[in-house]
Coordinates of C-alpha atoms and ligand atoms in Angstrom, one line a residue:
M20 CA 20.9 -21.7 1.9
T21 CA 21.2 -24.2 4.8
E22 CA 19.5 -23.6 8.1
V23 CA 22.5 -24.6 10.3
S24 CA 24.7 -21.9 11.5
W25 CA 28.2 -21.5 10.1
E26 CA 31.1 -22.8 12.0
R27 CA 34.7 -22.3 10.7
V28 CA 36.3 -25.7 10.6
V29 CA 39.9 -25.7 9.4
P30 CA 41.5 -29.2 9.0
P31 CA 45.2 -29.7 9.7
V32 CA 47.6 -29.4 6.8
P33 CA 47.7 -32.8 5.1
E34 CA 51.0 -34.7 4.9
N35 CA 52.1 -35.9 1.5
P36 CA 49.3 -34.2 -0.4
D37 CA 48.2 -35.8 -3.7
V38 CA 48.2 -32.5 -5.3
V39 CA 49.8 -29.1 -4.3
I40 CA 48.1 -26.1 -5.9
I41 CA 50.2 -22.9 -6.0
G42 CA 48.0 -19.9 -5.6
S43 CA 44.6 -19.4 -4.0
G44 CA 43.0 -17.2 -6.7
L45 CA 39.8 -18.5 -8.3
S46 CA 41.9 -20.7 -10.7
G47 CA 43.7 -22.5 -7.9
L48 CA 40.6 -22.7 -5.6
T49 CA 38.4 -24.1 -8.4
A50 CA 41.0 -26.7 -9.3
A51 CA 41.5 -27.6 -5.7
A52 CA 37.7 -27.8 -5.0
Y53 CA 37.1 -30.2 -8.0
L54 CA 40.0 -32.3 -7.0
A55 CA 38.9 -32.4 -3.3
A56 CA 35.4 -33.3 -4.3
N57 CA 36.9 -36.1 -6.4
G58 CA 38.7 -37.6 -3.4
K59 CA 42.1 -36.1 -3.8
K60 CA 44.1 -34.8 -0.8
V61 CA 44.8 -31.3 -1.8
L62 CA 47.0 -28.5 -0.4
V63 CA 46.7 -25.0 -1.7
L64 CA 49.7 -22.8 -0.9
E65 CA 49.1 -19.0 -1.0
Q66 CA 51.9 -16.5 -0.3
Y67 CA 49.6 -13.7 0.9
D68 CA 47.7 -13.8 4.2
V69 CA 44.2 -13.9 2.7
A70 CA 42.9 -16.5 0.1
G71 CA 41.2 -15.3 -3.0
G72 CA 43.9 -13.7 -5.2
C73 CA 42.3 -11.0 -7.4
S74 CA 38.8 -12.0 -6.4
Q75 CA 39.4 -10.7 -2.8
T76 CA 37.7 -7.9 -1.0
F77 CA 39.5 -5.9 1.6
R78 CA 38.1 -4.0 4.6
R79 CA 39.1 -0.6 6.1
K80 CA 38.2 0.6 9.6
N81 CA 35.6 -2.2 9.8
E82 CA 33.4 0.2 7.8
W83 CA 34.3 0.0 4.2
Q84 CA 34.7 -3.1 1.9
F85 CA 36.3 -2.8 -1.5
D86 CA 36.5 -5.3 -4.4
V87 CA 39.9 -5.9 -6.0
G88 CA 38.9 -7.8 -9.1
L89 CA 35.3 -8.8 -9.3
H90 CA 33.0 -6.0 -10.5
Y91 CA 30.7 -7.9 -12.9
I92 CA 30.4 -11.3 -14.3
G93 CA 28.1 -13.2 -16.7
G94 CA 26.9 -16.7 -17.3
V95 CA 25.9 -17.3 -13.7
R96 CA 22.6 -19.0 -14.4
T97 CA 22.8 -21.4 -17.4
G98 CA 26.2 -20.2 -18.5
E99 CA 29.6 -21.6 -17.6
I100 CA 30.1 -20.0 -14.2
G101 CA 26.7 -21.2 -13.2
R102 CA 27.6 -24.7 -14.3
I103 CA 31.0 -24.7 -12.6
I104 CA 29.6 -23.7 -9.2
G105 CA 26.7 -26.0 -9.9
G106 CA 29.1 -29.0 -10.3
L107 CA 30.2 -28.4 -6.7
G108 CA 26.6 -28.0 -5.4
L109 CA 27.2 -24.3 -4.6
N110 CA 24.7 -22.6 -6.9
D111 CA 21.9 -22.1 -4.4
R112 CA 24.4 -20.7 -1.8
I113 CA 25.7 -17.8 -3.8
E114 CA 23.4 -15.0 -4.9
F115 CA 23.9 -12.8 -7.9
P116 CA 22.1 -9.5 -8.1
E117 CA 21.6 -8.4 -11.7
L118 CA 22.9 -5.2 -13.1
D119 CA 20.5 -2.9 -15.0
P120 CA 19.3 -5.1 -17.9
D121 CA 18.7 -1.9 -20.0
G122 CA 22.3 -0.8 -19.5
F123 CA 24.7 -2.9 -17.5
D124 CA 27.6 -1.1 -19.2
T125 CA 27.2 2.6 -20.1
F126 CA 29.8 4.0 -22.5
V127 CA 30.2 7.8 -22.3
F128 CA 32.1 9.3 -25.2
P129 CA 32.8 13.0 -25.7
D130 CA 29.5 13.5 -27.6
L131 CA 27.7 10.2 -27.3
E132 CA 26.3 7.9 -24.6
F133 CA 25.6 4.2 -25.3
K134 CA 23.9 1.9 -22.8
V135 CA 24.5 -1.8 -23.4
P136 CA 21.2 -3.8 -22.9
K137 CA 20.9 -7.5 -22.2
G138 CA 20.3 -9.7 -25.2
W139 CA 22.0 -9.7 -28.7
D140 CA 18.9 -8.5 -30.5
N141 CA 18.5 -5.5 -28.2
Y142 CA 22.2 -4.7 -28.5
V143 CA 22.3 -4.9 -32.3
G144 CA 19.0 -2.9 -32.4
R145 CA 20.6 -0.1 -30.3
L146 CA 23.8 -0.1 -32.3
V147 CA 21.8 0.4 -35.6
E148 CA 19.6 3.1 -33.9
T149 CA 22.8 4.9 -32.9
F150 CA 24.5 4.6 -36.3
P151 CA 21.7 4.2 -38.9
D152 CA 24.1 4.9 -41.8
E153 CA 26.2 1.9 -40.9
E154 CA 23.5 -0.7 -40.5
E155 CA 24.9 -3.1 -43.1
G156 CA 28.4 -3.1 -41.6
L157 CA 27.2 -3.3 -38.0
R158 CA 24.9 -6.3 -38.8
A159 CA 27.7 -8.1 -40.6
V160 CA 30.2 -7.5 -37.7
T161 CA 27.8 -8.5 -35.0
D162 CA 26.7 -11.6 -37.0
V163 CA 30.3 -12.8 -37.0
M164 CA 30.7 -12.2 -33.3
R165 CA 27.3 -13.8 -32.5
N166 CA 27.7 -16.8 -34.8
M167 CA 31.2 -17.4 -33.5
M168 CA 29.9 -17.7 -29.9
E169 CA 26.9 -19.9 -31.0
E170 CA 29.4 -22.2 -32.8
L171 CA 31.7 -22.3 -29.8
R172 CA 28.8 -23.2 -27.5
E173 CA 27.9 -26.0 -29.9
V174 CA 31.3 -27.5 -30.6
G175 CA 33.7 -25.9 -28.1
I176 CA 37.4 -25.0 -28.6
P177 CA 39.3 -27.5 -30.8
D178 CA 42.0 -29.6 -29.1
S179 CA 44.4 -32.3 -30.2
D180 CA 41.5 -34.9 -30.3
T181 CA 39.3 -32.7 -32.6
D182 CA 38.3 -34.0 -36.0
L183 CA 39.3 -30.9 -38.0
K184 CA 37.3 -31.7 -41.1
E185 CA 34.1 -31.9 -39.0
Y186 CA 35.1 -28.8 -37.0
V187 CA 35.5 -26.7 -40.2
E188 CA 32.0 -27.7 -41.2
K189 CA 30.4 -27.0 -37.8
A190 CA 32.3 -23.9 -36.8
P191 CA 33.1 -22.0 -40.0
T192 CA 33.1 -18.6 -38.3
V193 CA 35.5 -19.7 -35.6
V194 CA 37.8 -21.1 -38.3
S195 CA 37.8 -18.0 -40.5
W196 CA 37.7 -15.3 -37.8
G197 CA 38.8 -16.9 -34.5
M198 CA 42.4 -15.7 -34.5
R199 CA 42.1 -12.5 -36.6
S200 CA 41.9 -9.1 -35.0
M201 CA 38.9 -6.8 -34.3
T202 CA 40.6 -4.2 -36.5
D203 CA 40.6 -6.7 -39.4
L204 CA 36.9 -7.3 -38.9
F205 CA 36.0 -3.6 -38.7
D206 CA 38.2 -2.9 -41.8
E207 CA 36.4 -5.6 -43.8
H208 CA 33.1 -3.9 -43.2
Y209 CA 34.2 -0.3 -43.4
L210 CA 33.1 0.8 -39.9
S211 CA 33.7 4.3 -38.8
E212 CA 36.0 5.2 -35.9
R213 CA 32.9 6.1 -33.8
S214 CA 31.0 2.9 -34.3
R215 CA 34.2 0.8 -33.7
A216 CA 34.8 2.6 -30.4
V217 CA 31.3 1.9 -29.3
L218 CA 31.6 -1.8 -30.3
L219 CA 34.9 -1.9 -28.3
G220 CA 33.5 0.1 -25.3
Q221 CA 34.3 -2.5 -22.7
A222 CA 37.7 -3.5 -24.1
G223 CA 39.2 -2.5 -20.7
D224 CA 37.9 -5.9 -19.6
Y225 CA 41.0 -7.3 -21.3
A226 CA 43.1 -4.2 -22.2
T227 CA 44.5 -5.2 -25.5
P228 CA 44.8 -2.8 -28.5
P229 CA 42.1 -3.6 -31.2
S230 CA 44.8 -4.4 -33.8
R231 CA 45.9 -7.3 -31.6
T232 CA 42.5 -8.3 -30.1
P233 CA 41.3 -11.7 -31.4
V234 CA 37.7 -11.6 -32.6
T235 CA 37.1 -14.6 -30.4
L236 CA 38.2 -12.7 -27.3
H237 CA 36.1 -9.6 -27.9
S238 CA 33.1 -11.7 -29.0
G239 CA 33.5 -13.9 -25.9
V240 CA 33.5 -10.9 -23.5
V241 CA 30.5 -9.2 -25.2
D242 CA 28.5 -12.5 -25.3
H243 CA 29.5 -13.3 -21.7
Y244 CA 27.3 -10.4 -20.5
L245 CA 24.7 -10.1 -23.3
H246 CA 23.7 -13.8 -23.2
E247 CA 21.9 -13.8 -19.9
G248 CA 22.8 -10.5 -18.4
A249 CA 25.5 -9.1 -16.1
F250 CA 25.7 -9.8 -12.4
Y251 CA 27.5 -8.9 -9.2
V252 CA 28.0 -11.3 -6.3
R253 CA 25.9 -10.5 -3.2
G254 CA 28.4 -9.5 -0.5
G255 CA 31.3 -9.0 -2.9
G256 CA 33.9 -11.0 -4.8
Q257 CA 35.3 -12.7 -1.7
E258 CA 32.1 -14.8 -1.5
M259 CA 33.2 -16.9 -4.4
A260 CA 36.6 -17.7 -2.8
G261 CA 35.0 -18.2 0.7
H262 CA 32.6 -20.9 -0.5
L263 CA 35.4 -22.7 -2.4
V264 CA 37.8 -22.6 0.7
D265 CA 35.0 -23.9 2.9
L266 CA 34.3 -26.7 0.4
I267 CA 38.0 -27.7 0.2
H268 CA 38.2 -27.8 4.0
T269 CA 34.9 -29.8 4.2
Y270 CA 36.4 -32.5 2.0
G271 CA 39.6 -32.7 4.0
G272 CA 41.9 -30.5 1.8
R273 CA 43.6 -27.4 3.1
V274 CA 44.3 -23.8 2.0
R275 CA 47.4 -22.5 3.7
T276 CA 48.3 -18.8 3.6
H277 CA 51.7 -17.2 4.4
A278 CA 53.2 -20.0 2.3
E279 CA 55.2 -18.7 -0.7
V280 CA 56.5 -21.4 -3.0
E281 CA 60.1 -20.5 -3.9
R282 CA 61.0 -23.7 -5.8
I283 CA 59.3 -26.5 -7.5
L284 CA 61.5 -29.6 -6.9
T285 CA 62.2 -31.9 -9.7
E286 CA 64.3 -35.0 -10.6
E287 CA 65.4 -36.6 -13.8
T288 CA 63.1 -39.3 -15.1
G289 CA 65.9 -41.3 -16.7
S290 CA 64.5 -40.7 -20.2
G291 CA 65.8 -37.2 -20.6
G292 CA 62.9 -35.5 -18.9
Y293 CA 62.0 -34.2 -15.4
R294 CA 59.3 -35.0 -12.9
V295 CA 58.0 -33.1 -9.9
T296 CA 59.0 -34.3 -6.5
G297 CA 57.7 -31.5 -4.3
V298 CA 57.9 -27.8 -3.5
E299 CA 60.1 -25.7 -1.3
L300 CA 58.6 -22.7 0.6
A301 CA 60.3 -19.5 1.6
G302 CA 62.1 -20.4 4.8
G303 CA 63.2 -23.7 3.4
E304 CA 60.3 -26.1 4.3
E305 CA 59.9 -28.8 1.8
I306 CA 56.6 -30.5 0.9
A307 CA 56.7 -33.8 -1.0
T308 CA 54.2 -34.4 -3.8
E309 CA 54.1 -35.9 -7.3
S310 CA 51.6 -33.4 -8.6
V311 CA 51.7 -29.6 -8.7
I312 CA 49.3 -27.1 -10.3
A313 CA 50.9 -23.7 -10.8
T314 CA 48.4 -20.9 -11.1
G315 CA 50.6 -17.9 -10.3
D316 CA 52.6 -15.8 -12.8
I317 CA 53.8 -17.8 -15.8
K318 CA 57.2 -16.1 -16.1
H319 CA 57.8 -16.5 -12.4
L320 CA 56.9 -20.2 -12.8
F321 CA 59.1 -21.2 -15.8
L322 CA 62.0 -18.7 -15.3
E323 CA 62.3 -18.7 -11.5
L324 CA 60.5 -21.5 -9.6
L325 CA 61.9 -24.3 -11.7
D326 CA 65.5 -25.3 -12.1
P327 CA 66.7 -24.1 -15.6
E328 CA 67.7 -27.6 -16.7
A329 CA 64.1 -28.9 -16.0
V330 CA 62.6 -26.4 -18.5
P331 CA 62.9 -27.3 -22.2
E332 CA 64.6 -24.5 -24.1
D333 CA 61.7 -23.8 -26.5
I334 CA 59.3 -23.3 -23.5
R335 CA 61.8 -21.0 -21.8
N336 CA 62.2 -18.9 -24.9
T337 CA 58.4 -18.8 -25.5
V338 CA 57.6 -17.8 -22.0
D339 CA 60.5 -15.2 -21.9
G340 CA 59.0 -13.6 -25.0
Y341 CA 55.4 -13.3 -23.8
R342 CA 54.1 -9.7 -23.5
M343 CA 52.2 -9.1 -20.2
A344 CA 48.8 -7.5 -20.4
T345 CA 48.5 -3.8 -19.7
P346 CA 48.2 -3.3 -15.9
L347 CA 45.4 -1.5 -14.1
V348 CA 45.3 1.3 -11.5
T349 CA 42.3 1.5 -9.1
V350 CA 41.2 4.3 -6.8
Y351 CA 38.9 3.2 -3.9
L352 CA 36.6 5.8 -2.4
G353 CA 34.3 5.7 0.7
L354 CA 31.6 8.3 0.3
D355 CA 29.2 9.9 2.8
F356 CA 26.1 9.6 0.6
D357 CA 23.9 7.0 -1.1
I358 CA 25.3 6.5 -4.6
T359 CA 22.1 5.0 -5.9
D360 CA 20.7 8.6 -6.1
R361 CA 23.4 9.3 -8.7
M362 CA 23.9 6.1 -10.6
P363 CA 22.0 2.9 -11.5
A364 CA 23.5 -0.6 -11.3
T365 CA 25.8 0.0 -14.3
N366 CA 29.5 0.3 -15.1
Y367 CA 30.4 3.6 -16.5
W368 CA 33.2 3.6 -19.1
L369 CA 34.2 7.2 -19.6
H370 CA 36.0 7.4 -22.9
S371 CA 38.2 10.4 -23.5
R372 CA 38.3 9.7 -27.3
Y373 CA 37.2 7.5 -30.1
D374 CA 40.6 6.3 -31.3
Q375 CA 40.8 3.1 -29.2
E376 CA 44.3 2.1 -30.5
S377 CA 45.8 5.3 -29.3
Y378 CA 45.0 4.4 -25.7
Y379 CA 47.9 1.9 -25.7
E380 CA 50.5 4.2 -27.2
P381 CA 51.5 5.9 -23.9
V382 CA 51.7 2.5 -22.2
A383 CA 54.0 1.2 -24.9
A384 CA 56.2 4.3 -24.5
G385 CA 56.4 3.9 -20.7
E386 CA 54.4 7.1 -20.1
F387 CA 51.1 8.1 -18.6
D388 CA 48.1 9.1 -20.8
A389 CA 47.3 12.8 -20.4
D390 CA 43.6 12.0 -20.7
P391 CA 43.0 8.3 -19.7
P392 CA 39.7 6.4 -20.0
V393 CA 38.0 5.8 -16.6
Y394 CA 35.9 2.8 -15.5
I395 CA 33.5 3.4 -12.6
S396 CA 32.0 0.6 -10.5
S397 CA 30.1 0.7 -7.2
A398 CA 29.3 -2.3 -5.1
S399 CA 26.7 -0.1 -3.2
A400 CA 24.9 0.5 -6.5
K401 CA 25.1 -3.1 -7.7
D402 CA 24.3 -4.7 -4.3
P403 CA 22.0 -2.2 -2.6
G404 CA 20.7 -3.2 0.8
H405 CA 23.7 -5.4 1.6
E406 CA 25.2 -4.0 4.8
G407 CA 28.8 -5.1 4.3
H408 CA 29.9 -2.5 1.8
A409 CA 29.7 0.8 3.7
P410 CA 28.1 2.3 6.8
P411 CA 24.3 3.1 6.5
G412 CA 23.7 5.9 4.1
C413 CA 27.2 5.7 2.7
S414 CA 28.7 4.1 -0.4
T415 CA 31.8 2.7 -2.0
L416 CA 33.1 3.6 -5.4
E417 CA 36.0 2.2 -7.5
L418 CA 37.6 4.1 -10.3
M419 CA 39.9 2.3 -12.7
T420 CA 42.1 2.9 -15.7
W421 CA 45.2 1.3 -17.1
A422 CA 48.7 2.7 -17.1
T423 CA 52.3 1.9 -17.7
P424 CA 54.0 -0.4 -15.2
D425 CA 57.4 1.3 -15.8
P426 CA 58.8 2.1 -12.4
A427 CA 60.6 5.2 -13.7
A428 CA 57.3 6.7 -14.8
W429 CA 55.9 6.0 -11.3
G430 CA 58.8 7.9 -9.8
V431 CA 60.3 4.7 -8.3
D432 CA 64.0 4.5 -7.6
E433 CA 64.9 0.9 -7.9
S434 CA 68.4 1.1 -6.6
E435 CA 69.3 -1.2 -3.7
E436 CA 69.8 1.6 -1.2
A437 CA 66.4 3.2 -2.0
P438 CA 63.5 2.7 0.5
K439 CA 60.6 0.5 -0.4
Y440 CA 58.7 1.9 -3.4
S441 CA 55.6 2.8 -1.5
R442 CA 57.6 5.0 0.9
Q443 CA 59.2 7.0 -1.9
D444 CA 57.9 10.6 -2.5
G445 CA 58.1 10.3 -6.3
Y446 CA 55.8 7.3 -6.2
R447 CA 53.4 8.9 -3.9
E448 CA 53.2 12.0 -6.0
A449 CA 52.6 10.0 -9.2
K450 CA 49.9 8.0 -7.5
Q451 CA 48.2 11.1 -6.2
K452 CA 48.3 12.7 -9.6
I453 CA 46.5 9.8 -11.3
T454 CA 44.1 9.6 -8.3
D455 CA 43.2 13.2 -8.8
Q456 CA 42.8 12.8 -12.6
L457 CA 40.4 9.8 -12.1
I458 CA 38.3 11.7 -9.4
D459 CA 38.1 14.8 -11.7
R460 CA 36.8 12.7 -14.5
A461 CA 34.3 10.8 -12.3
E462 CA 33.0 14.1 -11.0
E463 CA 32.0 15.0 -14.6
Q464 CA 29.8 12.0 -14.6
L465 CA 28.5 11.8 -11.0
G466 CA 28.7 15.3 -9.7
E467 CA 30.9 16.7 -6.9
L468 CA 32.6 13.9 -4.9
R469 CA 35.6 15.5 -3.1
S470 CA 33.7 17.0 -0.2
H471 CA 32.0 13.6 0.4
I472 CA 35.1 11.4 0.5
L473 CA 35.6 9.7 3.9
W474 CA 38.1 7.1 2.6
E475 CA 40.5 7.3 -0.3
E476 CA 43.4 5.0 -1.4
A477 CA 44.8 3.7 -4.7
A478 CA 46.4 0.6 -6.0
S479 CA 49.1 0.7 -8.8
P480 CA 50.7 -2.0 -10.9
M481 CA 53.3 -2.2 -8.1
T482 CA 50.5 -3.0 -5.6
Q483 CA 49.3 -5.8 -7.9
T484 CA 52.8 -7.3 -8.0
R485 CA 53.2 -7.0 -4.3
Y486 CA 50.0 -8.8 -3.5
T487 CA 50.0 -11.5 -6.3
L488 CA 53.7 -11.6 -7.4
S489 CA 52.6 -10.9 -11.0
S490 CA 55.1 -9.8 -13.6
G491 CA 54.7 -6.1 -14.7
G492 CA 51.8 -5.5 -12.4
S493 CA 49.5 -7.3 -14.7
S494 CA 46.3 -8.8 -13.3
Y495 CA 45.3 -10.3 -16.6
G496 CA 48.4 -12.5 -17.1
I497 CA 50.0 -12.5 -20.6
E498 CA 48.3 -10.2 -23.0
L499 CA 45.4 -11.9 -24.7
A500 CA 46.5 -11.1 -28.3
T501 CA 46.3 -12.6 -31.7
D502 CA 49.9 -13.8 -31.3
Q503 CA 49.6 -15.3 -27.8
F504 CA 46.0 -16.6 -27.7
G505 CA 44.3 -20.0 -27.7
P506 CA 46.6 -22.7 -29.2
L507 CA 49.5 -20.2 -29.2
R508 CA 49.5 -20.6 -25.4
L509 CA 51.1 -23.5 -23.5
E510 CA 49.0 -26.6 -22.8
Y511 CA 47.7 -27.4 -19.3
R512 CA 49.9 -30.5 -19.3
T513 CA 53.5 -29.3 -19.3
P514 CA 56.5 -31.4 -20.5
I515 CA 57.6 -31.7 -16.8
E516 CA 55.9 -34.8 -15.5
G517 CA 53.4 -33.9 -12.7
L518 CA 53.4 -30.2 -13.4
T519 CA 50.1 -28.8 -14.6
L520 CA 49.6 -25.2 -15.7
G521 CA 46.8 -23.0 -14.4
G522 CA 46.0 -19.4 -14.0
V523 CA 45.3 -16.4 -16.2
S524 CA 48.1 -17.1 -18.7
S525 CA 46.8 -20.6 -19.6
R526 CA 44.4 -21.2 -22.5
R527 CA 41.2 -20.2 -20.9
G528 CA 42.6 -16.8 -20.1
H529 CA 41.7 -14.3 -17.4
G530 CA 38.6 -12.9 -15.8
I531 CA 36.5 -14.8 -13.3
L532 CA 35.2 -17.1 -16.0
G533 CA 38.7 -17.7 -17.5
A534 CA 40.1 -18.4 -14.0
M535 CA 37.4 -20.8 -13.0
A536 CA 37.1 -22.6 -16.3
G537 CA 40.9 -22.8 -16.4
G538 CA 40.8 -24.3 -12.9
V539 CA 38.4 -27.0 -14.2
E540 CA 40.9 -27.7 -17.0
S541 CA 43.8 -28.0 -14.6
A542 CA 41.9 -30.4 -12.4
S543 CA 40.8 -32.4 -15.5
T544 CA 44.4 -32.7 -16.6
V545 CA 45.4 -34.1 -13.1
L546 CA 42.5 -36.5 -13.1
G547 CA 42.9 -37.6 -16.7
R548 CA 39.2 -37.0 -17.6
S549 CA 37.1 -34.1 -18.9
L550 CA 35.4 -32.6 -15.9
R551 CA 33.9 -30.0 -18.2
T552 CA 32.0 -32.7 -20.1
E553 CA 30.8 -34.3 -16.8
I554 CA 29.7 -30.8 -15.4
N555 CA 27.8 -30.1 -18.6
E556 CA 26.0 -33.4 -18.2
G557 CA 24.9 -32.3 -14.8
T558 CA 27.2 -34.2 -12.5
V559 CA 27.5 -32.8 -9.0
F560 CA 30.7 -33.8 -7.3
G561 CA 31.1 -34.4 -3.5
D562 CA 28.3 -34.3 -1.0
P563 CA 26.9 -30.8 -0.9
S564 CA 24.7 -31.6 2.1
Q565 CA 27.9 -31.5 4.2
L566 CA 28.7 -27.9 3.3
T567 CA 27.8 -25.1 5.7
S568 CA 29.0 -22.0 3.9
G569 CA 26.4 -19.3 3.5
A570 CA 24.6 -20.3 6.7
E571 CA 23.8 -17.8 9.4
G572 CA 27.0 -16.2 10.7
W573 CA 28.8 -16.8 7.5
D574 CA 31.6 -14.4 6.7
A575 CA 33.5 -15.1 3.5
L576 CA 36.5 -13.1 4.5
E577 CA 36.8 -14.9 7.8
A578 CA 36.7 -18.2 5.9
C579 CA 39.7 -17.0 3.9
R580 CA 41.9 -15.5 6.7
K581 CA 44.1 -16.8 9.4
L582 CA 45.0 -19.9 7.4
Q583 CA 48.7 -20.1 8.2
E584 CA 50.2 -23.5 8.9
K585 CA 48.5 -23.8 12.3
A586 CA 45.2 -22.1 11.5
L587 CA 44.1 -19.5 14.1
R588 CA 40.6 -19.1 15.4
A589 CA 38.6 -16.8 13.2
Ligands
LIG626 C1 41.3 -4.3 -10.7 C2 40.7 -5.6 -11.4 C3 39.4 -5.6 -11.8 C4 38.9 -6.8 -12.4 N1 37.6 -6.8 -12.7 C5 37.0 -8.0 -13.1 C6 35.6 -8.1 -13.4 O1 34.8 -7.2 -13.1 N2 35.2 -9.3 -13.9 C7 36.0 -10.4 -14.2 O2 35.5 -11.4 -14.7 N3 37.3 -10.3 -13.9 C8 37.9 -9.2 -13.4 N4 39.2 -9.1 -13.1 C9 40.1 -10.2 -13.4 C10 39.9 -11.4 -12.5 O3 39.8 -10.9 -11.1 C11 41.2 -12.2 -12.5 O4 41.5 -12.5 -13.9 C12 41.1 -13.6 -11.8 O5 40.5 -13.4 -10.5 C13 42.4 -14.2 -11.7 O6 42.4 -15.4 -11.0 P1 43.7 -16.4 -10.9 O7 43.4 -17.4 -9.8 O8 44.1 -16.9 -12.2 O9 44.9 -15.4 -10.4 P2 45.1 -14.6 -9.1 O10 43.8 -14.1 -8.6 O11 46.1 -13.5 -9.4 O12 45.6 -15.6 -8.1 C14 47.0 -16.1 -8.1 C15 47.4 -16.3 -6.7 O13 48.6 -17.0 -6.6 C16 49.4 -16.5 -5.5 N5 50.8 -16.8 -5.8 C17 51.5 -16.4 -6.9 N6 52.8 -16.9 -6.8 C18 52.8 -17.6 -5.7 C19 53.8 -18.4 -5.1 N7 55.1 -18.5 -5.6 N8 53.5 -19.1 -3.9 C20 52.3 -19.0 -3.4 N9 51.3 -18.2 -3.9 C21 51.6 -17.6 -5.1 C22 49.1 -15.0 -5.5 O14 49.4 -14.4 -4.3 C23 47.6 -15.0 -5.9 O15 46.8 -15.1 -4.7 C24 39.7 -7.9 -12.5 C25 41.1 -7.9 -12.0 C26 41.5 -6.7 -11.4 C27 42.9 -6.7 -10.8

């Protein structure tokens, strides 16, 4: 960390930016940071009033701080997240406290508890100890998952330049299992319902039914944490966004909040196609640019922001047909005691049953699950000693599950004359019901909580849509499934000249890693060279000695707020 004290410096909004980035989540900010560090004049436009998208934290009463969408990440040292922040010279500025290496995830089933330890050998050993009668099948399944990730580390994901013959030789597991489902893999090795459920214990990280979960996806998630451990970000998720915003501003780019893009402006190229000429904001302001990276919701992009004639029919149909991922519900609690007395630095996954496929049936039917699974995370447990999360002696706790986005199930009257959804009694009752269910279940694990609650609120799929404009309340973009995964997703370079895709529905998918790695791909597409290769070779872009983020007085949330057109003093 630098010795200088932090001073918030916000440059003016650049005129005629080289690249406009729609959305200030980690996809957009990573793309903008790499472009700014490579000399491009960038402008990030964010519709909300704080930058960071799902990686944000929010504060209540100046006492409590809650995370929206960063509860744990992997690969922060030698892995891909570590390399991406390293390529910007940020890796000694952001600290990552490690979760319990003997059990960073703890799966609690009706009659079984399984702690996931760091390291593939430890993990496989514990699986075999738990299910000795299934040793052969478990070893075969985990071999496929592990080999696939080793191969991908070695040769990467194939693209249009890949020599396929060579790829088949070097990555046989990826070729044979990459796009098949976890259910197929389990069936092939006759695993029991119980061992399958334990292997899928953290599937809420992507929320896809096992029959549609690509082996590559689940292996990637498991490996992401097993490989070098699971980590939190000291100070909370907003730190990541704050450092990137600061870097973009240091290199003369700008993040502008309260700036919703309502249209991407295009013109005909003369050869039957369309090219980008600018964007139009809510309120009518137009900003001219020849290059736009769009990281928000993919349906919103192709079906609303662009004029219909600019979107080729096959793309319109493909995007229209995409299924969104199952959305999440979160309950945020401020508690009057020190949670480290009741839980280690782990995530609890409280499973109500072993049949993992059945979790998704109520969602498909537009109903609530009578007994939903519950995920428990606490920044106070993962980042003990950091003062920002809760008052001294107190703690924060986040409880999550997934649920239908169907407004009718949430008691929302969508008619024009109805009040805003959040003011409707039906909605409030539905939200309180699920809140109570999650707290009841958490009490079974952590002991009595209700008499200790000093702050309570909940976020539904509608909340997610309100804050990020996502379709169907999804925070994971389009469902990561065997029929809309990898090459079955759209390419970063779209057929509209100057329009580059980014965000969770692009090929690298969702999660902090997916968002940041996708940001690198979007920036690479604009620059016409592979930044991933340069980062992996150890290139550091820009001049990190100019950066002041993380110094004394640093406040990541302050770095991300008050960034409207004329930035206000922090
Ligand atoms: C409850 C929850 C828990 C999670 N937990 C984890 C976790 O522990 N680990 C992990 O790795 N991942 C986790 N995730 C997922 C991860 O946070 C996200 O996948 C990732 O942050 C998405 O980044 P993004 O930039 O692609 O999208 P977003 O963060 O959604 O950013 C998109 C931004 O674009 C803006 N926008 C959209 N349309 C427009 C427009 N027209 N004009 C201007 N701005 C626009 C939105 O307001 C938003 O700020 C979680 C997510 C949630 C919601």
